[in-house]
Amino acid sequence: MDLDLSPEHSLLRSTIRELMEQEVAPVVEEHERERRFPVEVVRRLGEMGWLGIPIPEDEGGAGLDTLAYAIAIEEIGRVWGSLGLIVAAHTSLGCGPLHLAGTSAQKERYLVPMASGRVIGGYGLTEPGAGSDAGGTRTTARLQDGLDGGTWVIDGGKRFITNAGQAGTYIVTARTGSKADGSAEISAFILPADTPGFRVGRLEDKLGLHASATGELFFDGCCIPAANLLGGRGDGFRTFLKILDGGRISIGALAVGLAQAALDAAVPYAQTREQFGRPIGSFQGVAFMIADMATEIEAARALVWKAAWLKDQGRDYALAAAQAKLFASEVSSRATNAAIQVHGGYGYVTDYPVERYLRDAKLTEIGEGTSQIQRLVIARRILGLRIV
């Protein structure tokens, strides 16, 4: 068993780290303070081919594997959590459904521009009354007769949508009817941002990830061609479950990146900050926090990489992805909180970045399924029981 990264993965990691530290790090605080979406930085990543890393080349992507993608998200998130989330949402949630369920024509028209970085993608699933309970979707789509198979008319709204207002193409879910047992028939649709009747509502004022746009989407009689149905009618629920499995790997990677950033800040501070005439890192109270942080981060990274490896091998990775996302996100919150503790009073002020890491890390315990949902997924798989 070889635990070393391949030369290709190592090169990708060092290349992204260098660009993030040299070109991106200097603009982070300004964008976060002004709550400004990093348009130019995202465009730069697109030029580098990093907005479609796991998407095949013939679909506009870089044709790399899931492990490469996880490495990229970790390295981006290590410097800038907002940017890591932007890229993860675009790649996993925007590009992912098209890669998984799109027709050749849909991929050519929509996925190629997205995976090549020319168009940002977004995913409209969550609603005010349908978060973890995605089956409670109230947005509707009805098929009207007409030429070329007719037109889908979409009405409703979504909330907490990453890249809202910045995406050029959204993948949205809507209720297209009811099944025989009375449950919702959920379908997925490709919705260009310039569709008449579509608008972006307010952008959320969030605890963290201030440079990432999160907002509402509204559909008021949005008419899209029948050809914009993604997958079969009623397949949207199954599609989004598969997409969330993969998305959990990227959120786990983002969590590891934020935790690593916290450790990277805490170590030199503990080595140089003196109290009682000696570095605070020489006191067990501080040293043991550093030891716990480093150990848990290594374990979290290993879980994320294992889930990515399983996916790349074509094996069942759903359980591993849920475990990786659960553990990495909670490690991220613990590690970022510990970094503030190591910094003491300085950790609580914005002169040091560790307070931002803590605020950003909290999202990883919520997005792509809360920690409680992850435990439900894991327990069901292990016990083979219907746990509610």
Coordinates of C-alpha atoms in Angstrom, one line a residue:
M1 CA 0.0 0.0 0.0
D2 CA 1.6 3.3 -1.2
L3 CA 0.4 6.3 0.8
D4 CA 2.5 8.8 -1.2
L5 CA 0.9 11.1 -3.7
S6 CA 1.7 10.4 -7.3
P7 CA 4.1 12.9 -9.0
E8 CA 1.1 14.4 -10.9
H9 CA -0.9 14.9 -7.7
S10 CA 2.1 16.4 -5.9
L11 CA 2.7 18.8 -8.8
L12 CA -0.9 19.9 -8.8
R13 CA -0.8 20.4 -5.1
S14 CA 2.4 22.5 -5.2
T15 CA 1.1 24.5 -8.2
I16 CA -2.2 25.4 -6.6
R17 CA -0.5 26.2 -3.3
E18 CA 2.0 28.6 -5.0
L19 CA -0.7 30.4 -6.9
M20 CA -3.0 30.7 -3.8
E21 CA -0.2 32.0 -1.6
Q22 CA 1.4 34.4 -4.0
E23 CA -1.5 35.7 -6.1
V24 CA -4.7 35.1 -4.1
A25 CA -3.8 35.5 -0.5
P26 CA -3.1 39.3 -0.8
V27 CA -6.7 40.0 -1.9
V28 CA -8.5 37.8 0.6
E29 CA -9.1 40.3 3.4
E30 CA -10.3 43.1 1.1
H31 CA -12.9 40.8 -0.6
E32 CA -14.1 39.4 2.7
R33 CA -14.4 42.8 4.3
E34 CA -16.3 44.2 1.4
R35 CA -18.3 41.0 0.9
R36 CA -17.3 41.0 -2.7
F37 CA -17.4 38.0 -5.0
P38 CA -13.9 37.4 -6.4
V39 CA -14.8 37.6 -10.1
E40 CA -11.3 38.1 -11.3
V41 CA -9.8 35.4 -9.2
V42 CA -12.5 32.9 -10.3
R43 CA -11.7 33.8 -13.9
R44 CA -8.1 33.1 -13.2
L45 CA -8.8 29.7 -11.8
G46 CA -10.9 29.0 -14.9
E47 CA -8.0 29.9 -17.1
M48 CA -5.8 27.5 -15.2
G49 CA -8.4 24.7 -15.8
W50 CA -9.3 24.4 -12.1
L51 CA -13.0 24.8 -12.5
G52 CA -13.5 21.4 -14.0
I53 CA -10.8 19.3 -12.6
P54 CA -12.7 15.9 -12.3
I55 CA -14.7 16.5 -15.5
P56 CA -13.5 14.6 -18.7
E57 CA -11.6 16.6 -21.3
D58 CA -14.2 15.9 -24.0
E59 CA -16.8 17.6 -21.7
G60 CA -14.6 20.7 -21.2
G61 CA -12.8 19.7 -18.0
A62 CA -9.2 18.8 -17.0
G63 CA -9.8 15.1 -17.1
L64 CA -8.2 14.5 -13.7
D65 CA -9.5 12.3 -10.9
T66 CA -11.5 12.9 -7.7
L67 CA -8.4 12.8 -5.6
A68 CA -6.9 15.6 -7.6
Y69 CA -10.1 17.5 -7.1
A70 CA -10.0 17.0 -3.3
I71 CA -6.4 18.1 -3.2
A72 CA -7.3 21.3 -5.1
I73 CA -10.3 22.2 -2.9
E74 CA -8.2 21.7 0.2
E75 CA -5.4 23.9 -1.1
I76 CA -7.8 26.6 -2.2
G77 CA -9.7 26.4 1.1
R78 CA -6.5 26.6 3.1
V79 CA -6.0 30.1 1.8
W80 CA -9.5 31.2 1.2
G81 CA -12.6 29.4 2.4
S82 CA -15.0 31.5 0.3
L83 CA -13.2 30.6 -2.9
G84 CA -13.0 26.9 -2.0
L85 CA -16.8 26.9 -1.5
I86 CA -17.3 28.7 -4.8
V87 CA -15.2 26.2 -6.7
A88 CA -16.7 23.2 -4.9
A89 CA -20.3 24.3 -5.5
H90 CA -19.6 25.1 -9.2
T91 CA -17.8 21.8 -9.8
S92 CA -19.7 19.3 -7.7
L93 CA -23.2 20.8 -7.8
G94 CA -23.2 22.7 -11.0
C95 CA -21.1 20.6 -13.4
G96 CA -21.7 17.3 -11.6
P97 CA -25.4 16.7 -12.5
L98 CA -24.7 17.5 -16.1
H99 CA -21.8 15.1 -16.2
L100 CA -23.9 12.4 -14.5
A101 CA -27.2 12.7 -16.3
G102 CA -26.8 15.1 -19.2
T103 CA -27.3 14.1 -22.8
S104 CA -24.5 14.8 -25.4
A105 CA -26.3 17.9 -26.6
Q106 CA -26.8 19.2 -23.0
K107 CA -23.2 18.6 -22.2
E108 CA -22.0 20.4 -25.3
R109 CA -24.2 23.4 -24.7
Y110 CA -24.0 23.8 -21.0
L111 CA -21.3 21.6 -19.4
V112 CA -18.4 22.4 -21.7
P113 CA -18.6 26.2 -21.0
M114 CA -18.9 25.5 -17.2
A115 CA -16.1 22.9 -16.9
S116 CA -13.8 25.1 -19.0
G117 CA -14.4 28.0 -16.6
R118 CA -16.3 30.3 -19.0
V119 CA -19.6 30.0 -17.1
I120 CA -20.2 29.6 -13.3
G121 CA -22.6 26.9 -12.2
G122 CA -25.1 26.8 -9.4
Y123 CA -27.5 24.2 -7.9
G124 CA -31.0 25.0 -6.7
L125 CA -32.2 22.3 -4.3
T126 CA -32.7 23.8 -0.9
E127 CA -36.0 25.7 -0.2
P128 CA -37.2 27.6 2.9
G129 CA -39.2 24.5 3.9
A130 CA -37.1 21.8 2.3
G131 CA -33.5 21.5 3.4
S132 CA -32.5 18.1 4.7
D133 CA -36.0 17.0 3.7
A134 CA -35.5 17.5 0.0
G135 CA -38.6 15.4 -0.7
G136 CA -40.6 18.4 0.7
T137 CA -39.8 20.4 -2.4
R138 CA -42.6 22.9 -3.3
T139 CA -41.1 24.4 -6.4
T140 CA -43.2 23.0 -9.3
A141 CA -42.7 22.4 -13.0
R142 CA -45.6 21.6 -15.4
L143 CA -45.2 20.5 -19.0
Q144 CA -47.2 22.6 -21.6
D145 CA -47.8 21.1 -25.0
G146 CA -46.0 22.7 -27.9
L147 CA -43.4 22.3 -30.6
D148 CA -40.3 20.1 -29.9
G149 CA -41.9 18.3 -27.0
G150 CA -43.4 21.3 -25.3
T151 CA -42.2 23.7 -22.6
W152 CA -41.6 23.3 -18.8
V153 CA -43.1 26.1 -16.7
I154 CA -41.3 26.5 -13.3
D155 CA -42.8 28.3 -10.3
G156 CA -41.4 28.6 -6.8
G157 CA -38.2 29.5 -5.0
K158 CA -35.0 28.3 -3.6
R159 CA -32.9 29.5 -0.7
F160 CA -29.3 29.3 0.6
I161 CA -28.0 28.8 -3.0
T162 CA -24.2 29.1 -3.4
N163 CA -23.1 31.2 -6.4
A164 CA -26.5 32.9 -6.5
G165 CA -26.4 35.9 -8.9
Q166 CA -23.0 34.8 -10.2
A167 CA -23.9 31.6 -12.0
G168 CA -24.8 31.6 -15.7
T169 CA -26.4 28.1 -15.5
Y170 CA -28.4 26.6 -12.6
I171 CA -29.4 23.0 -12.1
V172 CA -32.7 23.2 -10.2
T173 CA -35.1 20.6 -8.8
A174 CA -38.9 20.9 -9.0
R175 CA -41.9 18.8 -8.3
T176 CA -43.4 17.5 -11.5
G177 CA -46.2 15.4 -10.0
S178 CA -46.8 12.7 -7.4
K179 CA -45.9 9.1 -7.4
A180 CA -48.4 6.3 -6.8
D181 CA -47.6 6.3 -3.1
G182 CA -48.3 10.0 -2.8
S183 CA -44.6 11.0 -2.5
A184 CA -43.3 13.9 -4.6
E185 CA -42.0 13.2 -8.1
I186 CA -38.8 15.3 -8.2
S187 CA -37.2 16.2 -11.5
A188 CA -34.1 18.2 -12.4
F189 CA -33.8 21.0 -15.0
I190 CA -31.2 23.1 -16.6
L191 CA -32.1 26.8 -16.2
P192 CA -30.0 29.5 -17.8
A193 CA -29.7 32.7 -15.7
D194 CA -31.2 34.8 -18.5
T195 CA -34.5 32.8 -18.5
P196 CA -37.5 35.2 -18.4
G197 CA -39.3 34.9 -15.1
F198 CA -36.2 34.0 -13.2
R199 CA -34.6 36.3 -10.7
V200 CA -32.2 36.3 -7.8
G201 CA -33.5 37.5 -4.5
R202 CA -31.6 38.8 -1.5
L203 CA -28.1 37.6 -0.8
E204 CA -27.6 36.3 2.7
D205 CA -25.6 38.2 5.3
K206 CA -23.7 35.2 6.7
L207 CA -21.6 34.4 9.7
G208 CA -18.6 33.5 7.5
L209 CA -17.5 32.9 3.9
H210 CA -18.4 36.5 3.2
A211 CA -16.9 36.6 -0.4
S212 CA -19.1 33.7 -1.4
A213 CA -22.5 34.7 -2.7
T214 CA -25.4 32.8 -1.1
G215 CA -28.9 33.8 -1.9
E216 CA -32.5 33.2 -3.0
L217 CA -33.7 32.1 -6.4
F218 CA -37.3 32.9 -7.6
F219 CA -39.1 31.3 -10.5
D220 CA -42.3 33.1 -11.8
G221 CA -43.6 31.2 -14.8
C222 CA -40.1 30.4 -16.1
C223 CA -40.4 28.7 -19.4
I224 CA -37.6 26.4 -20.6
P225 CA -37.6 23.9 -23.5
A226 CA -38.6 20.3 -22.8
A227 CA -35.0 19.5 -23.8
N228 CA -33.8 21.1 -20.6
L229 CA -35.1 18.3 -18.5
L230 CA -32.0 16.7 -17.0
G231 CA -32.3 12.9 -16.9
G232 CA -35.7 11.3 -16.9
R233 CA -38.8 12.7 -15.4
G234 CA -38.8 11.8 -11.7
D235 CA -35.1 11.0 -11.7
G236 CA -34.1 14.3 -10.0
F237 CA -34.3 12.8 -6.5
R238 CA -32.0 9.9 -7.3
T239 CA -29.6 12.2 -9.2
F240 CA -29.3 14.7 -6.4
L241 CA -28.5 11.9 -3.9
K242 CA -25.6 10.8 -6.1
I243 CA -24.4 14.3 -6.5
L244 CA -24.5 14.9 -2.7
D245 CA -22.4 11.8 -2.2
G246 CA -19.6 13.3 -4.4
G247 CA -20.2 16.8 -3.0
R248 CA -19.5 15.6 0.5
I249 CA -15.9 14.7 -0.6
S250 CA -15.4 18.3 -1.7
I251 CA -16.9 19.8 1.5
G252 CA -14.7 17.4 3.6
A253 CA -11.7 18.6 1.6
L254 CA -12.7 22.2 2.2
A255 CA -13.0 21.5 6.0
V256 CA -9.5 20.0 6.0
G257 CA -8.1 23.0 4.2
L258 CA -9.6 25.4 6.8
A259 CA -8.3 23.2 9.7
Q260 CA -4.9 23.1 8.1
A261 CA -4.9 26.9 7.8
A262 CA -5.7 27.1 11.5
L263 CA -2.8 24.8 12.4
D264 CA -0.5 26.7 10.1
A265 CA -1.3 29.9 12.0
A266 CA -1.2 28.3 15.5
V267 CA 2.2 26.6 15.2
P268 CA 4.4 29.6 14.6
Y269 CA 2.4 31.7 17.1
A270 CA 3.0 29.1 19.8
Q271 CA 6.7 29.0 18.9
T272 CA 7.2 32.7 19.1
R273 CA 4.7 34.1 21.5
E274 CA 6.2 34.3 25.0
Q275 CA 4.6 34.3 28.4
F276 CA 6.4 33.8 31.7
G277 CA 9.7 34.1 29.8
R278 CA 9.2 31.2 27.5
P279 CA 7.3 30.3 24.3
I280 CA 3.7 29.4 25.0
G281 CA 4.2 26.2 23.0
S282 CA 6.5 24.9 25.7
F283 CA 3.5 24.7 28.1
Q284 CA 1.6 21.4 27.9
G285 CA -1.8 23.2 27.9
V286 CA -0.9 24.7 24.5
A287 CA 1.4 21.9 23.2
F288 CA -1.3 19.3 23.6
M289 CA -3.8 21.4 21.7
I290 CA -1.4 21.6 18.8
A291 CA -0.8 17.8 19.0
D292 CA -4.6 17.1 18.9
M293 CA -5.1 19.5 16.0
A294 CA -2.3 17.9 13.9
T295 CA -3.4 14.4 14.6
E296 CA -7.1 15.0 13.8
I297 CA -6.3 16.9 10.6
E298 CA -4.2 14.0 9.4
A299 CA -7.0 11.6 10.1
A300 CA -9.6 13.8 8.4
R301 CA -7.4 14.1 5.3
A302 CA -7.0 10.4 5.1
L303 CA -10.7 9.8 5.3
V304 CA -11.3 12.4 2.5
W305 CA -8.6 10.9 0.3
K306 CA -10.0 7.4 0.9
A307 CA -13.5 8.5 -0.2
A308 CA -12.0 10.1 -3.3
W309 CA -9.9 7.0 -4.1
L310 CA -13.0 4.7 -3.8
K311 CA -14.9 7.0 -6.2
D312 CA -12.0 6.9 -8.6
Q313 CA -11.9 3.1 -8.4
G314 CA -15.6 2.9 -9.3
R315 CA -16.4 1.4 -6.0
D316 CA -19.2 2.3 -3.5
Y317 CA -18.0 5.4 -1.8
A318 CA -21.2 6.7 -0.2
L319 CA -20.4 5.6 3.3
A320 CA -16.8 6.8 3.1
A321 CA -17.9 10.2 1.8
A322 CA -20.4 10.6 4.7
Q323 CA -17.8 9.6 7.2
A324 CA -15.2 11.9 5.7
K325 CA -17.5 14.8 5.6
L326 CA -18.8 14.3 9.1
F327 CA -15.4 13.8 10.7
A328 CA -13.5 16.5 8.7
S329 CA -16.2 19.2 9.3
E330 CA -16.2 18.6 13.0
V331 CA -12.4 18.5 13.1
S332 CA -12.4 21.8 11.3
S333 CA -14.6 23.4 13.9
R334 CA -12.5 22.0 16.7
A335 CA -9.2 22.9 15.1
T336 CA -10.2 26.5 14.2
N337 CA -11.6 27.0 17.7
A338 CA -8.3 25.7 19.2
A339 CA -6.3 28.1 17.0
I340 CA -8.2 31.0 18.5
Q341 CA -7.5 29.6 22.0
V342 CA -3.8 29.4 21.2
H343 CA -3.8 33.0 20.1
G344 CA -5.7 34.1 23.2
G345 CA -7.1 37.6 23.0
Y346 CA -5.4 38.2 19.7
G347 CA -7.4 35.2 18.2
Y348 CA -10.6 37.1 18.9
V349 CA -9.8 40.2 16.9
T350 CA -9.7 40.6 13.1
D351 CA -6.0 41.5 13.1
Y352 CA -5.4 37.7 12.9
P353 CA -7.1 35.4 10.4
V354 CA -8.0 32.6 12.9
E355 CA -11.3 34.1 13.8
R356 CA -12.2 34.0 10.1
Y357 CA -11.2 30.3 9.9
L358 CA -13.6 29.5 12.7
R359 CA -16.5 31.4 11.1
D360 CA -15.9 29.8 7.8
A361 CA -15.5 26.3 9.2
K362 CA -19.0 26.2 10.7
L363 CA -20.6 26.0 7.2
T364 CA -18.9 22.6 6.6
E365 CA -21.0 21.1 9.4
I366 CA -24.2 22.3 7.7
G367 CA -23.8 22.3 3.9
E368 CA -24.2 19.1 1.8
G369 CA -26.1 17.6 4.7
T370 CA -25.7 18.5 8.4
S371 CA -23.6 16.4 10.8
Q372 CA -26.8 14.9 12.0
I373 CA -27.8 13.8 8.5
Q374 CA -24.3 12.3 8.0
R375 CA -24.7 10.2 11.1
L376 CA -28.1 9.1 9.9
V377 CA -26.6 8.0 6.5
I378 CA -23.7 6.2 8.2
A379 CA -25.9 4.4 10.8
R380 CA -28.4 3.3 8.2
R381 CA -25.6 1.8 6.0
I382 CA -23.9 0.0 9.0
L383 CA -27.1 -1.2 10.7
G384 CA -29.2 -1.9 7.7
L385 CA -32.2 -0.4 9.6
R386 CA -34.6 2.4 8.8
I387 CA -33.5 5.0 11.4
V388 CA -35.5 8.2 11.7

